[in-house]
Coordinates of C-alpha atoms in Angstrom, one line a residue:
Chain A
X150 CA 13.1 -18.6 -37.9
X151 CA 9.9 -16.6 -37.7
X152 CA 10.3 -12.4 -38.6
X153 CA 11.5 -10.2 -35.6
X154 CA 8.6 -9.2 -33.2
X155 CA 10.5 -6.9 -31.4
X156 CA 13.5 -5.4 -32.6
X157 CA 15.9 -3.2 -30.5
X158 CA 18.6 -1.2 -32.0
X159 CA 21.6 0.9 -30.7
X160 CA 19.8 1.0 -28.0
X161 CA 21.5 3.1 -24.6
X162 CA 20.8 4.0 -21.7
X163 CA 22.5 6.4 -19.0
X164 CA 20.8 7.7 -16.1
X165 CA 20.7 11.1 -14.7
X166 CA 23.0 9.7 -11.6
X167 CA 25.4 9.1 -14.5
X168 CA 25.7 5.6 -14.6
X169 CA 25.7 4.1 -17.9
X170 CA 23.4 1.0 -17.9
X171 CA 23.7 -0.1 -21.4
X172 CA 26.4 0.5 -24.5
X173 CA 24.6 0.3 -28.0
X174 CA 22.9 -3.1 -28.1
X175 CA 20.9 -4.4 -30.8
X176 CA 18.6 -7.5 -30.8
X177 CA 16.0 -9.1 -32.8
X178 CA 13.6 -11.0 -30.9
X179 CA 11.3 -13.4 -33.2
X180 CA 8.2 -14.1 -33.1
X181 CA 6.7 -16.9 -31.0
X182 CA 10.4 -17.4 -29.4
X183 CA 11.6 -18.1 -25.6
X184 CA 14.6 -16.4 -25.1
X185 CA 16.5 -15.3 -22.0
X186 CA 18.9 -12.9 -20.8
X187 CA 21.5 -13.7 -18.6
X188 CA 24.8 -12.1 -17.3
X189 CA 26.0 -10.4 -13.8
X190 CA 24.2 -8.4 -11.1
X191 CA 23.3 -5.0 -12.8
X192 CA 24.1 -5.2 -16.3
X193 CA 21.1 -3.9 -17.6
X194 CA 19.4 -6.9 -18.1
X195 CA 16.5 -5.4 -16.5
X196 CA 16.9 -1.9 -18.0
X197 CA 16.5 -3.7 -21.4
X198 CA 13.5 -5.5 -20.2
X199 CA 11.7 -2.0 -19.5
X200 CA 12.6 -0.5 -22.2
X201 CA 11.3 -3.6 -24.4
X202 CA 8.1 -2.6 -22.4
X203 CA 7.9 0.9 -23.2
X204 CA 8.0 1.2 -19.8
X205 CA 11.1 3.4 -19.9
X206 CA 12.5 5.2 -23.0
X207 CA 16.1 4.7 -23.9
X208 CA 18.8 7.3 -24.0
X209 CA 19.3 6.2 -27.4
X210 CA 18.1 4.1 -29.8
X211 CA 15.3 2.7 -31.3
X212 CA 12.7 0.2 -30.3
X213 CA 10.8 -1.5 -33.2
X214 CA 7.3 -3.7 -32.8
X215 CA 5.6 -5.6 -35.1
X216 CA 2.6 -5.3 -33.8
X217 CA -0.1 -2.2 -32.7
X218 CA 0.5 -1.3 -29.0
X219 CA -1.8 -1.0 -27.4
X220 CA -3.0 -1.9 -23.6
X221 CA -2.3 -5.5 -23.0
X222 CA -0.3 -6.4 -26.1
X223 CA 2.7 -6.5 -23.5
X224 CA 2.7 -7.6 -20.4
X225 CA 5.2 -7.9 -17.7
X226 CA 5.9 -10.3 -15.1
X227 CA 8.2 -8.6 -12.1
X228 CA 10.8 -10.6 -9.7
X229 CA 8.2 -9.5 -6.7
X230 CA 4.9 -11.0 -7.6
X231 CA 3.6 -7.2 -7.3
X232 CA 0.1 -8.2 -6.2
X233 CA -3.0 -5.7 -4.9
X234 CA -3.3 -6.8 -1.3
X235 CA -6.6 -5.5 -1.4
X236 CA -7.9 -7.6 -3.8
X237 CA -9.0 -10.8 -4.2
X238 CA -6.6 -13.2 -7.0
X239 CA -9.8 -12.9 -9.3
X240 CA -9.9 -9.3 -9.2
X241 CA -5.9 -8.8 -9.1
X242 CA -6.2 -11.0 -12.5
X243 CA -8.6 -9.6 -14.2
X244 CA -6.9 -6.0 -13.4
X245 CA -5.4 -5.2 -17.2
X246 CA -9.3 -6.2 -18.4
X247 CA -11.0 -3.6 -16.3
X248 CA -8.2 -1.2 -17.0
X249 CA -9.5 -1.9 -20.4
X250 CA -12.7 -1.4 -20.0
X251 CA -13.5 -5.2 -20.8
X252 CA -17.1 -5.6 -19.4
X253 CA -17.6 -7.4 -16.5
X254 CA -18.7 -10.6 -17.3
X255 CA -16.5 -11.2 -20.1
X256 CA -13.5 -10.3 -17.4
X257 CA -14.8 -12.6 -15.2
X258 CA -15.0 -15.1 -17.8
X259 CA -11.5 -14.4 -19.0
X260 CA -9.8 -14.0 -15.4
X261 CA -10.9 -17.3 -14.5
X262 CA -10.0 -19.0 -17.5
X263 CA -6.3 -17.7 -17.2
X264 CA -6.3 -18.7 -13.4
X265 CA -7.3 -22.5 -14.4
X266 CA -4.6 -22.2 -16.7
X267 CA -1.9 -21.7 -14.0
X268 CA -3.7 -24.3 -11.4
X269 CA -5.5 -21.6 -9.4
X270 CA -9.1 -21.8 -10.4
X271 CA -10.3 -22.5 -6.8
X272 CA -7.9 -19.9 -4.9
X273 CA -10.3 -17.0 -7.2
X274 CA -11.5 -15.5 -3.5
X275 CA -8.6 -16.1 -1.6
X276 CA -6.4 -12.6 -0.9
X277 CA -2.8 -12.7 -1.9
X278 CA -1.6 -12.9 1.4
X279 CA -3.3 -16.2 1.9
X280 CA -1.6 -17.5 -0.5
X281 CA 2.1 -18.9 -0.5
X282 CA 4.8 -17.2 -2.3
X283 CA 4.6 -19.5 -5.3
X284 CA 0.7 -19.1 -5.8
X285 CA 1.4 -15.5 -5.5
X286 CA 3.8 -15.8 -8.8
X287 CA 1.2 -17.7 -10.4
X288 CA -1.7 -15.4 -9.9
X289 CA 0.9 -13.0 -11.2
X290 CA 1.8 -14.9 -14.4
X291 CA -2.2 -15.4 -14.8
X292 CA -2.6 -11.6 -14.7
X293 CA 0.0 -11.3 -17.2
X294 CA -1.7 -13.6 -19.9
X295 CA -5.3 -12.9 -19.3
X296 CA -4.9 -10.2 -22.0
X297 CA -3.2 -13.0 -24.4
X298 CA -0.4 -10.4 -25.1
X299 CA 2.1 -10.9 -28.2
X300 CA 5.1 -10.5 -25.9
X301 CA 5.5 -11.7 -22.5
X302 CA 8.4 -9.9 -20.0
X303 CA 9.9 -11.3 -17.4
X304 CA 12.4 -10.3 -14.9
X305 CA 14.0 -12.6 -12.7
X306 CA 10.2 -14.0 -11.8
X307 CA 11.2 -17.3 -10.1
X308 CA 14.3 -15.8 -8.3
X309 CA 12.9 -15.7 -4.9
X310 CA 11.2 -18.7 -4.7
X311 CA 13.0 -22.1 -3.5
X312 CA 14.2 -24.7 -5.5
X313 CA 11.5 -27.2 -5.8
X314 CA 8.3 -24.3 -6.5
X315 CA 11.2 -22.7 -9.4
X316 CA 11.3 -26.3 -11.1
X317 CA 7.5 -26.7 -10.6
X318 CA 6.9 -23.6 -12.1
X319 CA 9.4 -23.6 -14.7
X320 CA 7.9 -26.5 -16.7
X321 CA 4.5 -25.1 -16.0
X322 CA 5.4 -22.0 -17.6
X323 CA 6.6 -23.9 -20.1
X324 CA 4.2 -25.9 -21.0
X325 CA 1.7 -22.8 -21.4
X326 CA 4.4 -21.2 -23.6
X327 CA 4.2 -24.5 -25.9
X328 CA 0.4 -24.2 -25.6
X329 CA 0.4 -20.5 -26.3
X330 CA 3.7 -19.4 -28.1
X331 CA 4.0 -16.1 -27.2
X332 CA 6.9 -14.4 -27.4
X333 CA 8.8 -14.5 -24.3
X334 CA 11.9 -12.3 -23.1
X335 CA 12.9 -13.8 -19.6
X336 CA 15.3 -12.3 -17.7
X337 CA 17.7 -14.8 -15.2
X338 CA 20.4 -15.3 -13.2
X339 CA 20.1 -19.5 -12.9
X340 CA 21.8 -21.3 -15.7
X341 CA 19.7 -24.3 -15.6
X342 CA 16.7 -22.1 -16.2
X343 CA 17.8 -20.4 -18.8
X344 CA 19.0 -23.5 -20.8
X345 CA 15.6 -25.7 -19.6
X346 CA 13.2 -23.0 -20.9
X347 CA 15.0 -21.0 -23.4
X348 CA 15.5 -22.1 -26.9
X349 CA 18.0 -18.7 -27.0
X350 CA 20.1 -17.4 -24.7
X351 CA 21.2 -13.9 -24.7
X352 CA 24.0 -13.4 -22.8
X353 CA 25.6 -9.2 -21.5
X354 CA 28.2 -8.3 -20.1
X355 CA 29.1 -6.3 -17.0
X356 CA 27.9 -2.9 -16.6
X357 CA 28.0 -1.2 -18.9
X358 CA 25.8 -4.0 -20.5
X359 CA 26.3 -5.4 -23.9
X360 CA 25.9 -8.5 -26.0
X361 CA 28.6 -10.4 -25.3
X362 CA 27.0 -13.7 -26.7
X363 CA 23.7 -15.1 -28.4
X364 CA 23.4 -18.9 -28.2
X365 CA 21.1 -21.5 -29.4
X366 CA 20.0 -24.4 -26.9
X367 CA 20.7 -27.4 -28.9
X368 CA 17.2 -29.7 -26.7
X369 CA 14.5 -30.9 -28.1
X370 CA 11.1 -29.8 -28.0
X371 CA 9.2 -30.3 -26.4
X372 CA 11.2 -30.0 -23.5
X373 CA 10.6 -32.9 -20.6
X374 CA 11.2 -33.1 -16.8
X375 CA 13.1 -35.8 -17.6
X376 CA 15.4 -33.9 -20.2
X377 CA 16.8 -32.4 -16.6
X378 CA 18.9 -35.3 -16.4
X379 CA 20.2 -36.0 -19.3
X380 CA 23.7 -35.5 -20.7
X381 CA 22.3 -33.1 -23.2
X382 CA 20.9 -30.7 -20.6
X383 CA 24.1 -31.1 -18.5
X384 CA 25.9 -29.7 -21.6
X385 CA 24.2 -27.2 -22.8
X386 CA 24.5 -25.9 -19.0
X387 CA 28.5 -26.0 -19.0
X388 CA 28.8 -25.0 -22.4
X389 CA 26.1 -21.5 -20.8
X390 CA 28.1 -21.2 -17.7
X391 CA 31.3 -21.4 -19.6
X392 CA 30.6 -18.5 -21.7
X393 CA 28.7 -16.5 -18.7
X394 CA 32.3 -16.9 -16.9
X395 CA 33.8 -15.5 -19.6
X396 CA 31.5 -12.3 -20.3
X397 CA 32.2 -12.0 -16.6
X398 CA 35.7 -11.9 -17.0
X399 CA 36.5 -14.9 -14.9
X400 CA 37.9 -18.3 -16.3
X401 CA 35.5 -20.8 -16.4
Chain B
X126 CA -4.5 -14.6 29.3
X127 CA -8.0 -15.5 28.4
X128 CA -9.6 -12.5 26.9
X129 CA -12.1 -11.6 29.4
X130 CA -9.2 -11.7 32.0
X131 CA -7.5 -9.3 29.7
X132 CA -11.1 -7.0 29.5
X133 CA -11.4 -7.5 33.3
X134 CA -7.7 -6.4 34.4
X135 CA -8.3 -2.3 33.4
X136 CA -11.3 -2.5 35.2
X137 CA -10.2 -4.2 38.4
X138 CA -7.4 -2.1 38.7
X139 CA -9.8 1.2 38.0
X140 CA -12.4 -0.1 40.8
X141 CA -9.3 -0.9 43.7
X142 CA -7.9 3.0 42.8
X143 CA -11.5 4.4 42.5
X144 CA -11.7 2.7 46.1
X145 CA -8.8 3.8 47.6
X146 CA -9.2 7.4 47.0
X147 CA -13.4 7.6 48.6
X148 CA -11.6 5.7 51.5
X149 CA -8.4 8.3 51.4
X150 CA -11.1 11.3 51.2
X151 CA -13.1 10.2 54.0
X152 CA -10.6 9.0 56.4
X153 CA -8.6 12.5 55.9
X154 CA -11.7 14.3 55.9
X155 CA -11.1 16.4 52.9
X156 CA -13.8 18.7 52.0
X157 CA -15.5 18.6 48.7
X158 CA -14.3 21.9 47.3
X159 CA -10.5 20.5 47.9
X160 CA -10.9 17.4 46.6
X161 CA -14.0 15.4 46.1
X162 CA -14.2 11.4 46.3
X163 CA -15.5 9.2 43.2
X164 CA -18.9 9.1 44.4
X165 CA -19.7 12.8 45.0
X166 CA -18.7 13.0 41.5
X167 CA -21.2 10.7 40.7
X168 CA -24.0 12.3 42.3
X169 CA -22.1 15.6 40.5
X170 CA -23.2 13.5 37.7
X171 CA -26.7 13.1 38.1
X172 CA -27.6 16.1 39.4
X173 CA -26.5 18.0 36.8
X174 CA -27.1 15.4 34.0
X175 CA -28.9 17.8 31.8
X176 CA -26.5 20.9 31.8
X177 CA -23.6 18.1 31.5
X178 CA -25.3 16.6 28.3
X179 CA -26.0 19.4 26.6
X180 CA -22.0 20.4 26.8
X181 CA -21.0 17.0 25.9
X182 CA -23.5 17.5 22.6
X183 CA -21.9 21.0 21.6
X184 CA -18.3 19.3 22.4
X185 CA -19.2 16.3 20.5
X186 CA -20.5 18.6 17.5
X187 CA -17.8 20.7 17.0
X188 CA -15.1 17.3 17.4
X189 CA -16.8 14.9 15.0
X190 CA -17.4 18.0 12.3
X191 CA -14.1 19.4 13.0
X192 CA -12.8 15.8 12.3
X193 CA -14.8 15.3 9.4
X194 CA -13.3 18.5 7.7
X195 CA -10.0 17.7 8.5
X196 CA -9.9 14.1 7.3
X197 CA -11.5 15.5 3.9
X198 CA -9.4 18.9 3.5
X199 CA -6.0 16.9 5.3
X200 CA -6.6 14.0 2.1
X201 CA -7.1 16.6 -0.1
X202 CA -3.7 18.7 0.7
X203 CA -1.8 15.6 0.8
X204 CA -3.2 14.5 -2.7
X205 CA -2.3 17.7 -4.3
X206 CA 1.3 18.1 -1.9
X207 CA 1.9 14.5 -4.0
X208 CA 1.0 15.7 -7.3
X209 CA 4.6 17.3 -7.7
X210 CA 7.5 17.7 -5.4
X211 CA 8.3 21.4 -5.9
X212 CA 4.7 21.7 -4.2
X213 CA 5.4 19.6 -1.9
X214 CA 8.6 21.2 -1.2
X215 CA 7.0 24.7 -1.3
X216 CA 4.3 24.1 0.6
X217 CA 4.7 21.6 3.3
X218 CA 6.6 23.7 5.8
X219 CA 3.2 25.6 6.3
X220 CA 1.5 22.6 7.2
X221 CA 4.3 21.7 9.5
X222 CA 3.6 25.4 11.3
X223 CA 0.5 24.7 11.2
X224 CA 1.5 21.6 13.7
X225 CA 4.0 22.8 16.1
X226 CA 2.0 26.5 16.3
X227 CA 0.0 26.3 19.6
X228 CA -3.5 26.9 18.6
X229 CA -3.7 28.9 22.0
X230 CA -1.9 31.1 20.6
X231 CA -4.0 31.5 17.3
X232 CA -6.9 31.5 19.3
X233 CA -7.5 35.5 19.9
X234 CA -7.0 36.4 16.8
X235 CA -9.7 33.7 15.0
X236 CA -11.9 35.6 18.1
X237 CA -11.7 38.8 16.7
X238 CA -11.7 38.0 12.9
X239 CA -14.6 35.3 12.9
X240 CA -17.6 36.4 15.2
X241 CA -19.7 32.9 15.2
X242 CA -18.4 31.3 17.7
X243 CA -19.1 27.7 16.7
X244 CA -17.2 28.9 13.3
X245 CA -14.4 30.0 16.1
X246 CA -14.5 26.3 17.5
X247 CA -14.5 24.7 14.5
X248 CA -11.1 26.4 12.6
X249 CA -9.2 25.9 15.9
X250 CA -10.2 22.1 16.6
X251 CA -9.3 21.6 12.5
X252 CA -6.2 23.0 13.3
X253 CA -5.4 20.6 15.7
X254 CA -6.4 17.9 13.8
X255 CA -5.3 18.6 10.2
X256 CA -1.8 17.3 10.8
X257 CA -1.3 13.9 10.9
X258 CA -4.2 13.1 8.2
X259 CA -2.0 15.5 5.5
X260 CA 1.3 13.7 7.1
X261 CA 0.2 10.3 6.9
X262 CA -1.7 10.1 3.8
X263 CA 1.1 12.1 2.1
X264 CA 3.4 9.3 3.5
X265 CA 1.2 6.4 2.2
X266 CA 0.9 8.6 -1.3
X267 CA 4.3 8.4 -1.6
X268 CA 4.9 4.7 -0.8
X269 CA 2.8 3.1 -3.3
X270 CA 4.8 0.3 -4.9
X271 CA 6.4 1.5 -7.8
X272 CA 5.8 -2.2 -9.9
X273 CA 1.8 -1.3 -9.3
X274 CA 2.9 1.8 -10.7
X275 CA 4.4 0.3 -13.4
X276 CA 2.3 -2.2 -14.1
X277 CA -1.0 0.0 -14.2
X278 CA 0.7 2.8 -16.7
X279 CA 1.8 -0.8 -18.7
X280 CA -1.9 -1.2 -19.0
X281 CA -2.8 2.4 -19.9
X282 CA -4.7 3.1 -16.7
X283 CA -6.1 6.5 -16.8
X284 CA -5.6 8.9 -14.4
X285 CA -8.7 8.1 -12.6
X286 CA -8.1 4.9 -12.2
X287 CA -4.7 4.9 -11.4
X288 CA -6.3 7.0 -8.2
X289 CA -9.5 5.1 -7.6
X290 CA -8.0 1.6 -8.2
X291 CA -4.1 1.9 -6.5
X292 CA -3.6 5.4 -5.0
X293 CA -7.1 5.4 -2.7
X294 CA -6.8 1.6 -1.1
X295 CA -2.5 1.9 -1.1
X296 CA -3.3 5.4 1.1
X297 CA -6.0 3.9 3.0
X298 CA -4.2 2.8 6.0
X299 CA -2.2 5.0 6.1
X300 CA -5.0 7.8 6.2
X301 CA -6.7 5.7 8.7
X302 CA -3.7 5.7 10.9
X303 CA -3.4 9.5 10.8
X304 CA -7.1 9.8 11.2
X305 CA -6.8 7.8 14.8
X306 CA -4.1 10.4 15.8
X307 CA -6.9 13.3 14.2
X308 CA -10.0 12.4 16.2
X309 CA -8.2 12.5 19.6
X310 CA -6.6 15.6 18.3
X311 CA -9.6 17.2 17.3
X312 CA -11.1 17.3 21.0
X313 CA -8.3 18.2 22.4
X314 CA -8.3 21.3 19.7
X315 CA -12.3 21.4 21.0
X316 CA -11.7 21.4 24.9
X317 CA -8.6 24.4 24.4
X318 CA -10.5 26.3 21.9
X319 CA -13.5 26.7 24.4
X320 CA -11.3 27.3 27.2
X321 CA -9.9 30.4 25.3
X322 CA -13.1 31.7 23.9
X323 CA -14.4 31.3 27.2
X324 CA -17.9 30.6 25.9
X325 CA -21.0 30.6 28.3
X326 CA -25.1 29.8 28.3
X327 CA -26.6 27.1 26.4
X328 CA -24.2 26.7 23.5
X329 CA -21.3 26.5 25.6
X330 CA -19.7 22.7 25.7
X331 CA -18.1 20.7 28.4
X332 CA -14.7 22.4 28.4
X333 CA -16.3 25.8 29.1
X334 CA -18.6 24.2 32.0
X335 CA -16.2 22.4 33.4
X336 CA -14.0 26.1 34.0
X337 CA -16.9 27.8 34.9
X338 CA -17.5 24.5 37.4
X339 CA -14.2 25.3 38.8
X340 CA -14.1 28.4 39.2
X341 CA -17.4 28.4 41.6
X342 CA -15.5 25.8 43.3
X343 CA -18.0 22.8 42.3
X344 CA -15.1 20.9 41.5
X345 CA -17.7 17.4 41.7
X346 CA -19.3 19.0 38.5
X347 CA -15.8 20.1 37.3
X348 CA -14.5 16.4 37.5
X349 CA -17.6 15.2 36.1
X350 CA -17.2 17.2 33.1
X351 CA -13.3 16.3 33.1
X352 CA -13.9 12.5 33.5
X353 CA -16.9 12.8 30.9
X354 CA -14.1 14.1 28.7
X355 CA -12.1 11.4 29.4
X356 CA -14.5 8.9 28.2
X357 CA -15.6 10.6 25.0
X358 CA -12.1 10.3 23.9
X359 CA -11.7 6.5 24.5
X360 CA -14.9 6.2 22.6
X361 CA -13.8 8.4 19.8
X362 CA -10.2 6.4 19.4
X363 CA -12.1 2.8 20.3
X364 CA -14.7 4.2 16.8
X365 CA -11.8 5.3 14.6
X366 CA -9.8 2.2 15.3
X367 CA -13.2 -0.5 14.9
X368 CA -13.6 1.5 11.7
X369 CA -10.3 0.6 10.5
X370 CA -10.0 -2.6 11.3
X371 CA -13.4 -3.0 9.6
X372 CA -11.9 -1.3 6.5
X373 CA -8.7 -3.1 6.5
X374 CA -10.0 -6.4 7.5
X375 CA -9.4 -8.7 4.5
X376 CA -5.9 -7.4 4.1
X377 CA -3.8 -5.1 5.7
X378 CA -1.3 -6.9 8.5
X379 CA -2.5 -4.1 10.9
X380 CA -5.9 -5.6 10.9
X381 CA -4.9 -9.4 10.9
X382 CA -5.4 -10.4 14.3
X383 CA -9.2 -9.7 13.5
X384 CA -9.4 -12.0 10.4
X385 CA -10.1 -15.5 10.5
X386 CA -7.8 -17.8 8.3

């Protein structure tokens, strides 16, 4: 296993309301790894994500990186596909460059390289609202790599899209994650995604959230369409659901 | 409906009323000074094109600068109002006076502290207008997504760009919106605040010639100043809403039926 890129400990979190989102959790994320978070509605999965980001600063704790932060090291892939309607795809992915202060051609260069990387190359003019909600995630996950950052959130990104788009996009995302290998935090509530894309599942319980279990996928890599139907897949997935029941507090 | 039949309906409907009332004038025999038909008001028209046009001009002036100053000074309060909410909190019950307070009312006294009268004009139609631009653009401040928020202060924006790149095209249609409500606003503000000052001469605008129209009785002239009014305000609203449908056009759902895709 490759050194931690990201290591979180004791971290909490209570808001001013009073709720307490998070109990002391500690987790080592390595570098170059896929790994998801699962567990119930409002656990803290997606507290943890933000602080991970820097985005919000825990109550408690201490958030370690291995690399220099700076603008674009991290970037962070929302359940909406959180999209300037005003701008074209090209300029909504080439956003964190001009933030930046990447000169233009090079952005151009870059933005369009990352949109041929998700399939998009040809929608570069078309505004977001031409687009269906799928593309929209795409453009969104081509935003979010354009920089080439070392660690790539995500939280809940496929959740609102239907069935057939989710499995589309799950092996495309996974196939750039083979291509790429950045390290990837992804935040779910589908079982079959977490055990098709992660080679670590991270699993909290209730609120307040905690680490309640950290399993390994037993599938090969690299991981196939295919691999969907096999028996290992199947149980990996009841072995995940199993121990999701019981950090839920229900028998499986 | 095809959409000339939709252009046509206003108009056919305008022509059979307009009709109606030189045949209701006529038939009752109602002098002019009671009630003048459509056509003497036309001629009202004509005759006095000149004195008319130069109103209309002063009127016009004092709107579209009144306007201007409030869609720059109304963006400008609602920026800073957004900057914190104990500002906000502090300071936007003034602006809301500033609304419901009848600028009649605030008229006599702007009379007797500023003496130009076109200065006079100018703070009372601003008054009117200020409103919805601070309300609206405040409002469209304040609903910027929070993920773009997020996602630029992920990337470091500066403040500069977190204004010029999210805050400015999230506000705009928003501001646009209030700035419809503004420009009709702002002549209403003109037409009251020359009624109160009671301007006369050269520099005086419609509003004042169409009292002083009335009061000789010339009520063709006075209805020609009132239905020149009229028009100027369907020409200011049919400009501010062309303008932001032009602005929004690629992208906003309030300017969709306009795009082609």
């Amino acid at each position: 296993m490759n050194a931690p890129l990201l290591t979180l400990s004791g971290i909490t979190q209570s808001f001013p309301s009073g709720t307490q989102a998070l109990r002391p959790v500690d987790l080592s994320i390595a570098e170059g790894s896929f790994v998801s978070l699962v567990g119930p509605s409002g656990c803290g999965k997606s507290t943890l994500l933000r602080i991970a980001s820097g985005l919000l600063t825990p109550t408690s704790g201490r958030v370690a990186r291995a690399f220099e932060s700076k603008p674009g090291g991290v970037a962070f892939v929302f359940q909406d596909s959180t999209l300037m309607p005003w701008a074209t795809v090209a300029r909504n992915v080439s956003l964190p460059l001009e933030l930046a202060g990447v000169a233009a051609p090079e952005a151009v260069v870059r933005a369009t390289d990352a949109l041929r990387r998700v399939g998009l190359a040809e929608f570069a003019d078309a505004y977001p609202r031409q687009l269906s909600g799928g593309m929209r995630m795409r453009v969104s996950i081509a935003r979010a790599i354009v920089t080439n950052p070392r660690l790539l959130l995500m939280d809940e990104p496929f959740a609102a899209l239907d069935e057939f788009t989710r499995f589309k996009l799950n092996e495309d995302l996974l196939q750039l994650w083979q291509a790429n290998r950045w390290t990837v935090m992804f935040v779910t509530h589908s079982v079959r995604e977490a055990v098709f894309l992660s080679e670590r599942v991270v699993v909290m319980s209730p609120r307040p959230g905690a680490v309640v279990a950290d399993l390994t996928i037993h599938l090969p890599a690299p991981r196939t369409d295919a691999m969907r139907l096999g028996h290992a897949f199947a149980d990996e997935c009841a072995r995940l659901t199993h121990i999701l029941g019981q950090a839920m507090g229900v028998a499986a | 409906m095809s959409k000339l039949g939709k252009a046509l309906l206003p108009a056919v409907f305008g022509i059979v009323v307009l009709g109606l009332w030189e045949w209701g004038v006529r038939a009752a025999e109602i002098p002019d000074y009671v009630l003048p038909g459509p056509l003497a008001i036309f001629n009202a028209l004509t005759a006095n094109f000149t004195d008319l046009a130069q109103g209309l001009a002063v009127t016009l002036q004092v709107t579209v600068v009144a306007l201007v100053l409030a869609a720059l000074t109304g963006a400008g309060i609602a920026f800073l109002l957004a900057q914190s909410k104990l500002a906000e909190h502090m300071l936007f019950p003034y602006a809301v006076i500033l609304q419901v307070t009848p600028i009649v009312t605030v008229a006599p006294f702007v009379i007797i502290w500023v003496s130009n009268i076109f200065v006079v004009l100018l703070i009372l139609a601003w008054m009117a207008a200020v409103f919805p631009i601070i309300s609206n653009t405040l409002f469209g401040l304040k609903s910027v997504d929070p993920n773009l928020r997020d996602l630029f202060r992920l990337y470091g924006a500066t403040k500069p760009q977190t204004a010029w790149r999210l805050l400015l095209p999230s506000t705009l249609p928003h501001f646009l919106s209030g700035l419809r409500i503004a420009g009709g606003l702002a002549l209403i503000g003109t037409v009251v605040a020359e009624m109160v000052a009671g301007t006369s001469g050269e520099r005086s605008g419609l509003a004042s010639r169409l009292l002083e129209a009335s009061y000789r009785l010339e009520l063709a002239k006075a209805l020609a100043c009132f239905m020149l009014l009229s028009i100027t305000g369907l020409v200011l609203y049919a400009l501010l809403d062309w303008l932001s449908g032009r602005l929004l056009r690629h992208w906003h759902e309030s300017a969709l039926e306009s795009a082609h895709d």
